[in-house]
CSV table of C-alpha atoms and ligand atoms in Angstrom, one decimal:
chain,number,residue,atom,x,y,z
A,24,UNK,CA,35.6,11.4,-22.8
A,25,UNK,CA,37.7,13.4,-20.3
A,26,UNK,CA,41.3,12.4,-20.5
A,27,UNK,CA,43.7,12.9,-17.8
A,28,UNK,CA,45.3,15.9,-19.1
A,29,UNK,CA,43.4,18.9,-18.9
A,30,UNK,CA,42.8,20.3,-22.8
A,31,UNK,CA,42.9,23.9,-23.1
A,32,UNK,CA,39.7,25.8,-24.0
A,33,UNK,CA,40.3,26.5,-27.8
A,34,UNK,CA,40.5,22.5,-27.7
A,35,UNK,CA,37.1,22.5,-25.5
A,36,UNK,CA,35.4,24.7,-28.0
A,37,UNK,CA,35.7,22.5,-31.2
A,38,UNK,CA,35.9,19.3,-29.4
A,39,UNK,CA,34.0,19.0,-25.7
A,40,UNK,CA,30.8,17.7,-25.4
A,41,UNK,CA,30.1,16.2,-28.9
A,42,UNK,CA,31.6,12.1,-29.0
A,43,UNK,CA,28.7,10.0,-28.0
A,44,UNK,CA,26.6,12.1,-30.4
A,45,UNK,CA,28.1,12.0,-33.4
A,46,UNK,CA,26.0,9.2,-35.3
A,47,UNK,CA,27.0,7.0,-37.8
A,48,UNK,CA,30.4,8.0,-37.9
A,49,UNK,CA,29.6,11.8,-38.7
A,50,UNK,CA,32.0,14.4,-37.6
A,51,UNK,CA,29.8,16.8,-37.3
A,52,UNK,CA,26.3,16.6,-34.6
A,53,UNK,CA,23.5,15.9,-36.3
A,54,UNK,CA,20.1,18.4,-35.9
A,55,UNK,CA,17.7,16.4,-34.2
A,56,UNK,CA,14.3,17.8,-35.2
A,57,UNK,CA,11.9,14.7,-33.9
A,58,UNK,CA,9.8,16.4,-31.2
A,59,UNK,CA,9.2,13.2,-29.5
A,60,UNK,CA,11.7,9.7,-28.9
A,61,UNK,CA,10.3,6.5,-29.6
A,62,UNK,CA,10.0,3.3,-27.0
A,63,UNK,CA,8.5,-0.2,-28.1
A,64,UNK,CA,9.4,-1.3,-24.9
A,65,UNK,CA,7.3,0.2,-22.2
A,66,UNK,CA,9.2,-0.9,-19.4
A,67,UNK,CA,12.2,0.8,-20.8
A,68,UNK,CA,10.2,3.7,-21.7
A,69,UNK,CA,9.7,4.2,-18.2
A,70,UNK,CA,12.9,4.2,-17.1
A,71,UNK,CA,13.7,6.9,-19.1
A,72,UNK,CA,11.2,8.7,-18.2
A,73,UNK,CA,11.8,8.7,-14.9
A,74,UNK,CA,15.7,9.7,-15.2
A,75,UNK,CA,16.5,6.0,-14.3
A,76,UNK,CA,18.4,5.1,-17.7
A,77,UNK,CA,19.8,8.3,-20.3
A,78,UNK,CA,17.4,8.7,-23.2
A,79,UNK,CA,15.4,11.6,-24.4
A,80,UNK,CA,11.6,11.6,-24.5
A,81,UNK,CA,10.1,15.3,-25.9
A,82,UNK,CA,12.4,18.1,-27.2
A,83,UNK,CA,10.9,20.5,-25.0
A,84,UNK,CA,12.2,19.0,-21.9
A,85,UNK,CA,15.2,17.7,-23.6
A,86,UNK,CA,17.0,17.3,-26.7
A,87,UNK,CA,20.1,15.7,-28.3
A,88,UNK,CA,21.7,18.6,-30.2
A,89,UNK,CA,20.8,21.0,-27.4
A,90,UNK,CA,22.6,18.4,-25.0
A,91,UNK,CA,25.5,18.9,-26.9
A,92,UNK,CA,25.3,22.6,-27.0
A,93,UNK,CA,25.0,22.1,-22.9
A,94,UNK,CA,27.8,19.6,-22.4
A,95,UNK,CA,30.0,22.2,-24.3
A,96,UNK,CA,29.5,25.6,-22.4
A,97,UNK,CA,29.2,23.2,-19.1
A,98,UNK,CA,32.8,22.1,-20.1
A,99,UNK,CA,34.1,25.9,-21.2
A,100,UNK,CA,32.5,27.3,-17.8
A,101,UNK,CA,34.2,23.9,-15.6
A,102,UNK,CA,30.4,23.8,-13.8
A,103,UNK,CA,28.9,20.4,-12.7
A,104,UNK,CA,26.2,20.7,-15.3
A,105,UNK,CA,24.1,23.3,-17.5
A,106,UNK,CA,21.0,23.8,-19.1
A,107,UNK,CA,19.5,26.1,-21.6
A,108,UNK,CA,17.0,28.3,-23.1
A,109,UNK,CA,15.5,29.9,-25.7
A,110,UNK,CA,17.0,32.9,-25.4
A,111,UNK,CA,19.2,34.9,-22.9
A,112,UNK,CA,16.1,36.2,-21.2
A,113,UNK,CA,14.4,32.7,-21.1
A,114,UNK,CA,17.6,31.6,-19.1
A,115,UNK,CA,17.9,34.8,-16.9
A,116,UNK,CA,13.6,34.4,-16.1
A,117,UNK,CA,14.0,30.7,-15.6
A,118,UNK,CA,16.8,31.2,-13.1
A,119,UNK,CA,14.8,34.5,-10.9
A,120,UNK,CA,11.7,32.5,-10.8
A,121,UNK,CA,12.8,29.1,-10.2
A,122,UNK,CA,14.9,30.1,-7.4
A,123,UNK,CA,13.0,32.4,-6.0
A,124,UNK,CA,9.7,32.9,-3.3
A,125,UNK,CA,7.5,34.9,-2.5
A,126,UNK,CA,8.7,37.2,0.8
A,127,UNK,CA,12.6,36.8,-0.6
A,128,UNK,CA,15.0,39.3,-1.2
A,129,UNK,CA,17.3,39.8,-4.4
A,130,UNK,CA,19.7,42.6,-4.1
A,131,UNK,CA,21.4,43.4,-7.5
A,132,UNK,CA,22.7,46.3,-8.9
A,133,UNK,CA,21.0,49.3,-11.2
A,134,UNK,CA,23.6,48.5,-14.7
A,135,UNK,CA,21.8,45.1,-15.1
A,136,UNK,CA,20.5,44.0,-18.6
A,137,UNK,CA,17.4,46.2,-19.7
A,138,UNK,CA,15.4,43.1,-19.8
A,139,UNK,CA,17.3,42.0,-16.6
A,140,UNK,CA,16.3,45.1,-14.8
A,141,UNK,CA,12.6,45.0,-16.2
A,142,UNK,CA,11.9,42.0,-14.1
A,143,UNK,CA,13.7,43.3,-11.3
A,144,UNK,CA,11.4,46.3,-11.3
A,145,UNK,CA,8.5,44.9,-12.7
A,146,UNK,CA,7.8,41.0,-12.5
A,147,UNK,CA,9.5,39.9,-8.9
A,148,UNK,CA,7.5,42.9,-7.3
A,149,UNK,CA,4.3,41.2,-8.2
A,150,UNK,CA,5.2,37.9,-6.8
A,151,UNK,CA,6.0,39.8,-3.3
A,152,UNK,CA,10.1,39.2,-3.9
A,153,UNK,CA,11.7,42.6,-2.8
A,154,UNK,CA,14.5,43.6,-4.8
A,155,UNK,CA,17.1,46.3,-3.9
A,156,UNK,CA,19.7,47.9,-6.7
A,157,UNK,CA,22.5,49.4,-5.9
A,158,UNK,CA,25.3,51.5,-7.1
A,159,UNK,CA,27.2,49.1,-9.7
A,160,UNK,CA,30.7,49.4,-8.6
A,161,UNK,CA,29.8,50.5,-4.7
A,162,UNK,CA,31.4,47.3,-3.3
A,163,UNK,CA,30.6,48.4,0.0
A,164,UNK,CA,26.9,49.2,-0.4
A,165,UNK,CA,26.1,46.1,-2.0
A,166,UNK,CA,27.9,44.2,0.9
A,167,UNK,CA,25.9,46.0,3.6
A,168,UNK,CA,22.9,44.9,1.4
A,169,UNK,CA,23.6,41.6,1.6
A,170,UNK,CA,24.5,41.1,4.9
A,171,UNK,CA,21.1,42.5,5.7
A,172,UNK,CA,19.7,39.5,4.4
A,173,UNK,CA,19.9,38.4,0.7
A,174,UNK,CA,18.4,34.9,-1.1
A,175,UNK,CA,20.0,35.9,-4.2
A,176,UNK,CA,22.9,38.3,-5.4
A,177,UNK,CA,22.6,38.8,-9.1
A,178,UNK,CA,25.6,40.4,-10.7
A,179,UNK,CA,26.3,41.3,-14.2
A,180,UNK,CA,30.0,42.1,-15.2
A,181,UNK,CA,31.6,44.3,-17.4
A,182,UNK,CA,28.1,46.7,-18.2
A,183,UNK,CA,26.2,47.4,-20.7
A,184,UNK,CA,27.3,50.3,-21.7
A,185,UNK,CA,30.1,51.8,-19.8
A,186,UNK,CA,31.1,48.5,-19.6
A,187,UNK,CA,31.8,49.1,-15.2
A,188,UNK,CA,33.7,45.9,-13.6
A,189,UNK,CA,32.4,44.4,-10.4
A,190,UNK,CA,34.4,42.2,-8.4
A,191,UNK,CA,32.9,38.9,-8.3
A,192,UNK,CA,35.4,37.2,-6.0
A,193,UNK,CA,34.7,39.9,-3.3
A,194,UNK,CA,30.8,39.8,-3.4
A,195,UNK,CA,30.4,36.2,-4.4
A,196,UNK,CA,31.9,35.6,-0.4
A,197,UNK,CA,30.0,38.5,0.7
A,198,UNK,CA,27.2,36.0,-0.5
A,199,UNK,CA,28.6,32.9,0.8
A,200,UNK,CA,28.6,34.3,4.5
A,201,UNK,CA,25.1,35.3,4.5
A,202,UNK,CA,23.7,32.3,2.6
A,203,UNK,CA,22.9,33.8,-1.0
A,204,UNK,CA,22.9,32.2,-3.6
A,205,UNK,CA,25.1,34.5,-6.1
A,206,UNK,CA,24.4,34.7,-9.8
A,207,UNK,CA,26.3,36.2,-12.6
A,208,UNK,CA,25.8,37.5,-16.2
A,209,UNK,CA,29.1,36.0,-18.0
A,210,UNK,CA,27.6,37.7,-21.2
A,211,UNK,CA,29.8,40.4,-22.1
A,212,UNK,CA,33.3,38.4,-21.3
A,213,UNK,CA,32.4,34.8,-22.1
A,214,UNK,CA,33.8,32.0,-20.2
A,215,UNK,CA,37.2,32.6,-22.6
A,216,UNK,CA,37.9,35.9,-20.5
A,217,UNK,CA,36.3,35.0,-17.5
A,218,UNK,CA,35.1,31.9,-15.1
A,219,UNK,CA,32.8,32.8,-12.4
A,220,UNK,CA,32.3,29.9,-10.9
A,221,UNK,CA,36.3,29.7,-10.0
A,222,UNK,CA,36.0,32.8,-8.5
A,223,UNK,CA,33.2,31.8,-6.2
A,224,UNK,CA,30.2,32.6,-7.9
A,225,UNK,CA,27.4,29.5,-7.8
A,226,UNK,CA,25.8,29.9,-10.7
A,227,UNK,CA,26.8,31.4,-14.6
A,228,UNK,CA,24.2,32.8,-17.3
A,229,UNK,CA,24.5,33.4,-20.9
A,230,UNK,CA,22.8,35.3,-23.4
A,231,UNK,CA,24.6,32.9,-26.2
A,232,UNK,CA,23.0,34.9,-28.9
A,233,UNK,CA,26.2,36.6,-28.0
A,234,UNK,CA,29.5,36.2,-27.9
A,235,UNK,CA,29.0,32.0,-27.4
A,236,UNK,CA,27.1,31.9,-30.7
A,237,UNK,CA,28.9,35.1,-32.1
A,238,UNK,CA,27.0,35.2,-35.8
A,239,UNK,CA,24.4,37.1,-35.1
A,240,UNK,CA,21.6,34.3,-36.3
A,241,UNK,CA,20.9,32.5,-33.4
A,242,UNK,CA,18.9,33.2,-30.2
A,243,UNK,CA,19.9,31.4,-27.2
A,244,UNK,CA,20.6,31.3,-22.8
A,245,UNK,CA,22.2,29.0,-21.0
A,246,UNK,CA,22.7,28.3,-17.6
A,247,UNK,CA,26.2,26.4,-15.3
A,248,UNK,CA,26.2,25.6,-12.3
A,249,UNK,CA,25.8,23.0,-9.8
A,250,UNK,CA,23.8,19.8,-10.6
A,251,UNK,CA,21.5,20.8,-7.6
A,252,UNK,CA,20.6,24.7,-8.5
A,253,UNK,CA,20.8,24.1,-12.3
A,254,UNK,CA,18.0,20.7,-11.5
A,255,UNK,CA,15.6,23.2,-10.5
A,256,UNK,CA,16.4,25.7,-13.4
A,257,UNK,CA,15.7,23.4,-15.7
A,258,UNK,CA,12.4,21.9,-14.0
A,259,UNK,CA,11.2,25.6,-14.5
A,260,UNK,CA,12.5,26.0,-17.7
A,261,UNK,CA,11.0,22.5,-19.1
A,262,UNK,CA,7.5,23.9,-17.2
A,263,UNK,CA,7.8,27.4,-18.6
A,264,UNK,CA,8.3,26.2,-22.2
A,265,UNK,CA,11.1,28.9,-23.0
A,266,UNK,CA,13.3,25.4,-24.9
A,267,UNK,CA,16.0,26.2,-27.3
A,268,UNK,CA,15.2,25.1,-31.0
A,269,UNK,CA,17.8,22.3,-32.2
A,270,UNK,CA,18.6,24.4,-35.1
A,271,UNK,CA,19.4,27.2,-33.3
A,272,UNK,CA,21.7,24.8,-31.2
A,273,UNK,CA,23.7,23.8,-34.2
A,274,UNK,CA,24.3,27.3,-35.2
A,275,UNK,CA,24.9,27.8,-31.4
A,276,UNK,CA,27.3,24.8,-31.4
A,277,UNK,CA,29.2,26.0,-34.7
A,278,UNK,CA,29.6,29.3,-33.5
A,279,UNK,CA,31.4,27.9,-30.7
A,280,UNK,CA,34.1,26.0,-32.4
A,281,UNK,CA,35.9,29.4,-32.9
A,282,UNK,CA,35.3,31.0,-30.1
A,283,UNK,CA,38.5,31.4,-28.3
A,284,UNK,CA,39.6,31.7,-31.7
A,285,UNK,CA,37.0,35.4,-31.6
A,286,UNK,CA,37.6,36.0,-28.7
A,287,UNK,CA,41.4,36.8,-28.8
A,288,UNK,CA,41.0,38.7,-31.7
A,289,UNK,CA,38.5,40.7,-30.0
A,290,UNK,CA,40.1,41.5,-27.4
A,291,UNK,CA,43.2,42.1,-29.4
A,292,UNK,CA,40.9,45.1,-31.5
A,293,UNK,CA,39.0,46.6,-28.6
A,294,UNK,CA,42.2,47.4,-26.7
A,295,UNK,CA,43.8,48.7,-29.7
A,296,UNK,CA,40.5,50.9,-30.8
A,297,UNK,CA,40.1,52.0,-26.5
A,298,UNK,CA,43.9,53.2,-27.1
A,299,UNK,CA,42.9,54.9,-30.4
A,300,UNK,CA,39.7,57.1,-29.0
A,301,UNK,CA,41.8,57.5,-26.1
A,302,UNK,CA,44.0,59.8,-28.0
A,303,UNK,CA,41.5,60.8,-30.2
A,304,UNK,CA,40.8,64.9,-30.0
A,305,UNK,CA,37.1,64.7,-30.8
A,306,UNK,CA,36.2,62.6,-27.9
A,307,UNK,CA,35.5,62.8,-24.3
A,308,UNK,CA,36.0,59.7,-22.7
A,309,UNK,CA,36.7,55.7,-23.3
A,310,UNK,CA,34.9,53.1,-21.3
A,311,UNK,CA,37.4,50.0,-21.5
A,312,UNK,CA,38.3,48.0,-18.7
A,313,UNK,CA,41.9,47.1,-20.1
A,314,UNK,CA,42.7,51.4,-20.1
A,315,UNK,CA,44.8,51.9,-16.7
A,316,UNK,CA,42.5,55.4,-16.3
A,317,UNK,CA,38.9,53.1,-16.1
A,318,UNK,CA,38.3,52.4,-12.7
A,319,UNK,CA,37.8,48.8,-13.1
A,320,UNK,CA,41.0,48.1,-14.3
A,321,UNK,CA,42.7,46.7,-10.9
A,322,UNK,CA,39.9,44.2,-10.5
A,323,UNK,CA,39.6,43.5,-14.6
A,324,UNK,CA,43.7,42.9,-14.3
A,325,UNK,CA,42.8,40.5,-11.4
A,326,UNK,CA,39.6,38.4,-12.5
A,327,UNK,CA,39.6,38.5,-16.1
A,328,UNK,CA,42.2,36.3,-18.7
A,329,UNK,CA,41.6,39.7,-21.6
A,330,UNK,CA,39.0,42.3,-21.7
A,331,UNK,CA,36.8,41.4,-24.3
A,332,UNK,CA,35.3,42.9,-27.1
A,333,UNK,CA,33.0,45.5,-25.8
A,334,UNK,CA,33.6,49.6,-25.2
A,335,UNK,CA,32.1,52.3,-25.2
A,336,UNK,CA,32.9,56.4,-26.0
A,337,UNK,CA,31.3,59.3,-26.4
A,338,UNK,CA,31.7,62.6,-28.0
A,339,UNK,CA,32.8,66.0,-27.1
A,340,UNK,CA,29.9,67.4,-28.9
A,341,UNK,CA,27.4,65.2,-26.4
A,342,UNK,CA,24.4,65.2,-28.4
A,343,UNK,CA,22.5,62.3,-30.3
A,344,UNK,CA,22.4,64.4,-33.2
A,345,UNK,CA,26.7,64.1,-33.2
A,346,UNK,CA,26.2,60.3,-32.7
A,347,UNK,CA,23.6,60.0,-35.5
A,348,UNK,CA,26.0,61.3,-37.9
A,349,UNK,CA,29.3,59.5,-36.8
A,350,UNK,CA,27.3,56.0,-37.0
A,351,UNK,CA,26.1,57.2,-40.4
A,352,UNK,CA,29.7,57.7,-42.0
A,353,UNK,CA,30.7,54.2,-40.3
A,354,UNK,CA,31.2,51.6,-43.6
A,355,UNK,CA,32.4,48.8,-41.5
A,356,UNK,CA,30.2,48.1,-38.1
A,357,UNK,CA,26.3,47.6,-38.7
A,358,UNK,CA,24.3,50.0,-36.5
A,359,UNK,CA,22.2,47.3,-35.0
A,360,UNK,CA,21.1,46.3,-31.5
A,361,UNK,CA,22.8,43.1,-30.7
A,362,UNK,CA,26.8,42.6,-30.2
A,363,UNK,CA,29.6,40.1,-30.0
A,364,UNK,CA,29.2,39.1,-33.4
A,365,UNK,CA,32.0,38.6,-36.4
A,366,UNK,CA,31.2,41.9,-37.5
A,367,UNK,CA,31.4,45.1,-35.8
A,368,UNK,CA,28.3,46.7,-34.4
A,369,UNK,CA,27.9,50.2,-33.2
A,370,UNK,CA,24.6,51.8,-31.6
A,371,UNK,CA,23.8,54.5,-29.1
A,372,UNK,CA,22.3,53.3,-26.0
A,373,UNK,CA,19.2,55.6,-26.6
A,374,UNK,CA,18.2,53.2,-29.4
A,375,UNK,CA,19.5,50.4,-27.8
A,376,UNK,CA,20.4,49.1,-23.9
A,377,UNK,CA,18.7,52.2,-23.1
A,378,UNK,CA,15.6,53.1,-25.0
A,379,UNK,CA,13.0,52.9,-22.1
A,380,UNK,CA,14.7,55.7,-20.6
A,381,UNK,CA,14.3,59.7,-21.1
A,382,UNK,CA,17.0,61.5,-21.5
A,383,UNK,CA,17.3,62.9,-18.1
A,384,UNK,CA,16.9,59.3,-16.7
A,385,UNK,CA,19.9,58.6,-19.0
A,386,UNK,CA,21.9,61.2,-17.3
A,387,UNK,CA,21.1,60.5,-13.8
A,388,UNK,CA,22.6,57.0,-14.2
A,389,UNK,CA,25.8,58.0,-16.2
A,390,UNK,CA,25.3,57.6,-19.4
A,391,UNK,CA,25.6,61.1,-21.5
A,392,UNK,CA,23.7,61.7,-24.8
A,393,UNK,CA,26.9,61.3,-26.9
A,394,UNK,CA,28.0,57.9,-25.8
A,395,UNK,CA,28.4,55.0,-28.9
A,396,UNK,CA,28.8,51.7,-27.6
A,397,UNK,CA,30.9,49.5,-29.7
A,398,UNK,CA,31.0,45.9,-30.5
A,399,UNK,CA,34.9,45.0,-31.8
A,400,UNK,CA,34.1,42.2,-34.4
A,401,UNK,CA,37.3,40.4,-35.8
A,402,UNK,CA,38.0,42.3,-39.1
A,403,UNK,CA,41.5,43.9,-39.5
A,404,UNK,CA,42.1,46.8,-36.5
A,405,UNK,CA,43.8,49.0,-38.9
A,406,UNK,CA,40.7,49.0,-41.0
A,407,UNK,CA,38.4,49.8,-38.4
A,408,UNK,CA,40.7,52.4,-36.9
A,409,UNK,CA,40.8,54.3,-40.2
A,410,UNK,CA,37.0,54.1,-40.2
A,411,UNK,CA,36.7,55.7,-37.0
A,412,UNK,CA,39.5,58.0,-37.7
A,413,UNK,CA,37.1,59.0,-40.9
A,414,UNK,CA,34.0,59.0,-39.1
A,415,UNK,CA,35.0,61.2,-36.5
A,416,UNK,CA,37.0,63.6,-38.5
B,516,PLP,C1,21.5,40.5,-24.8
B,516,PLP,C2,21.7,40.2,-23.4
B,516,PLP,C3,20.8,39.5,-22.6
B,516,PLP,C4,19.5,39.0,-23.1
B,516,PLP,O1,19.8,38.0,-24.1
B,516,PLP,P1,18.7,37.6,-25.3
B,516,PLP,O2,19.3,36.5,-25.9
B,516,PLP,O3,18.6,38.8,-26.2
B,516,PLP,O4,17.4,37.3,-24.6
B,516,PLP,C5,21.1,39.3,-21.2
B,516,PLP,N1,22.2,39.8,-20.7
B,516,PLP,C6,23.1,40.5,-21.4
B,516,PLP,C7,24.4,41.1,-20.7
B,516,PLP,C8,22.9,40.8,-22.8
B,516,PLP,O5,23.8,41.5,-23.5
């Protein structure tokens, strides 16, 4: 299906991935709900089976329309192959525990995912994998880490919430040289704004319930990588049970066909809102990588095509009480915990990312009581600017 020039992602997102499944000369890829695929001839049953001819046997190992949701992000992220899962967490889980042993070592870093972090601090412990977390943006800590001896560096860039950069180039050879194998969370910037495989990185995860599907009515993971590591994700993954529902593929799938299309917008809005709150009186400071005053922005310049749709303020007044009311007076962003969707969604990471935590844990890793995290959604900038204007004021 590949021809020899190279089509451009916005092409990739309607297009890749779909040909040989379009049946019967629909143009759109039909939702394959049969659990199990049918074989009158045993011999050839086999085959299949075995991985010795293409065919699909039971949707929880694999699945047409959740092939073609794979084939696509594969294409958008340039891996070798990808899998997928029911969720962003079934893909992240998957990846830990089917790469990892007993008396390994993951070193990662402490702004991870809250579910991310959970396992980090609750699951691998029990299986005897030791896990260090450092500093998220102390480049050199996290090198010495490694070079102590690392299996797997797991890396997550921009944050959630004060959406820090880490520079994946830099560690993903840090992890190359001592034999790591280095993962990273491509949620927040989608493979539109960033490829983490080109810049060294082995393999790329996806909460698609994200950005990828970017509707906000469709839970989904996915893993890219190379055919090797992402064999042995999926062998987990098909074990583990955590499949992705067909139907959640399509909506995954038709999500996707705009997504450079969201994506530029996006970025377009955030950087305009980040420049906004910048000069806005009321508040205290804007997390946004594409602002020349956040401390990521040399390395966002350098590894990232835009800076995507996600920032993050807070208040002068730093209380949740002087959140509670701005989010109240908000008419156009839904106060809600998810993000990357069409429509704008604001939240406070005390209800949201951060919810485990006490308030004095909050503080101790950054994140002050009147922080808003903000999820630009593609509606006209100039409307949401004179929301927040209204809001604030
Ligand atoms: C939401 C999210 C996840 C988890 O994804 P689910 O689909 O909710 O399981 C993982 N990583 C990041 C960065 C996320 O934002």
């Amino acid at each position: 299906m590949e021809n020899k020039h190279r089509i451009k992602q916005s092409t990739q997102c309607i297009w890749s991935g779909e040909q040989e499944y379009l049946m019967q000369h629909a143009t759109q890829v039909p939702v394959v709900h049969s659990v199990s695929f049918g074989y009158p001839d045993a011999e050839y049953w086999q085959k299949v089976a075995l991985g010795h001819e293409k065919g699909h046997i039971y949707s929880r190992n694999t699945n047409p329309t959740v092939e073609v949701f794979e084939n696509k992000i594969c294409q958008l992220e340039e891996a070798q192959a990808a899998t997928s899962a029911s969720t962003g967490m079934g893909i992240i889980s998957s990846t830990l525990f089917a790469l990892l042993k007993p008396g390994q070592r993951v070193v990662s870093v402490k702004d991870t995912y809250g579910g991310t972090n959970r396992i980090f601090t609750e699951f691998l412990p029990r299986i005897n994998v030791d896990v260090t977390l450092c500093n998220t943006t102390d480049h050199d800590a996290i090198e010495a880490e490694v070079a102590k001896g690392c299996d797997l560096l797991y890396l997550e860039t921009p944050t959630n919430p004060t959406i820090k950069i880490i520079d994946i180039e830099r560690l993903s050879a840090a992890g190359e040289r001592h034999g790591a194998v280095v993962v990273v969370d491509n949620t927040f910037a989608t493979p539109i704004n960033q490829q983490p495989l080109a810049l060294g990185a082995d393999i790329v995860l996806h909460s698609a319930t994200k950005f990828l599907g970017g509707h906000a009515d469709a839970l989904g993971g996915a893993a890219c990588g190379s055919r090797e590591l992402i064999d042995k994700i999926y062998h987990y993954r098909e074990i583990n049970g955590a499949t992705l529902d067909p139907m959640s593929a399509y909506l995954l799938l038709r999500g996707m066909k705009t997504l450079a299309l969201r994506i530029e917008r996006q970025n377009q809005n955030a950087l305009e809102i980040a420049g906004f709150l910048q000069a806005h009186p009321k508040i205290n400071q804007v997390f946004y990588p594409g602002l020349e005053s956040h401390e990521g922005y040399k390395i966002a310049v350098r590894q990232m095509k835009g800076f995507g749709g996600m920032l993050s303020f807070d208040l002068k007044e730093d209380t949740f009480e002087a959140v509670a009311k701005v989010l109240s007076r908000l008419n156009w962003a839904h106060c809600a915990a998810n993000l990357g969707a069409v429509e704008t969604i604001v939240g406070p990471p005390a209800t949201t990312s951060h919810v485990e935590c006490t308030k004095e844990e909050r503080k101790a890793m950054g994140i002050p009581e009147g922080l808003i995290r903000y999820s630009t959604g593609i509606e006209d900038v100039e409307d949401l600017i004179a929301d927040l204007d209204q809001a604030l004021g």
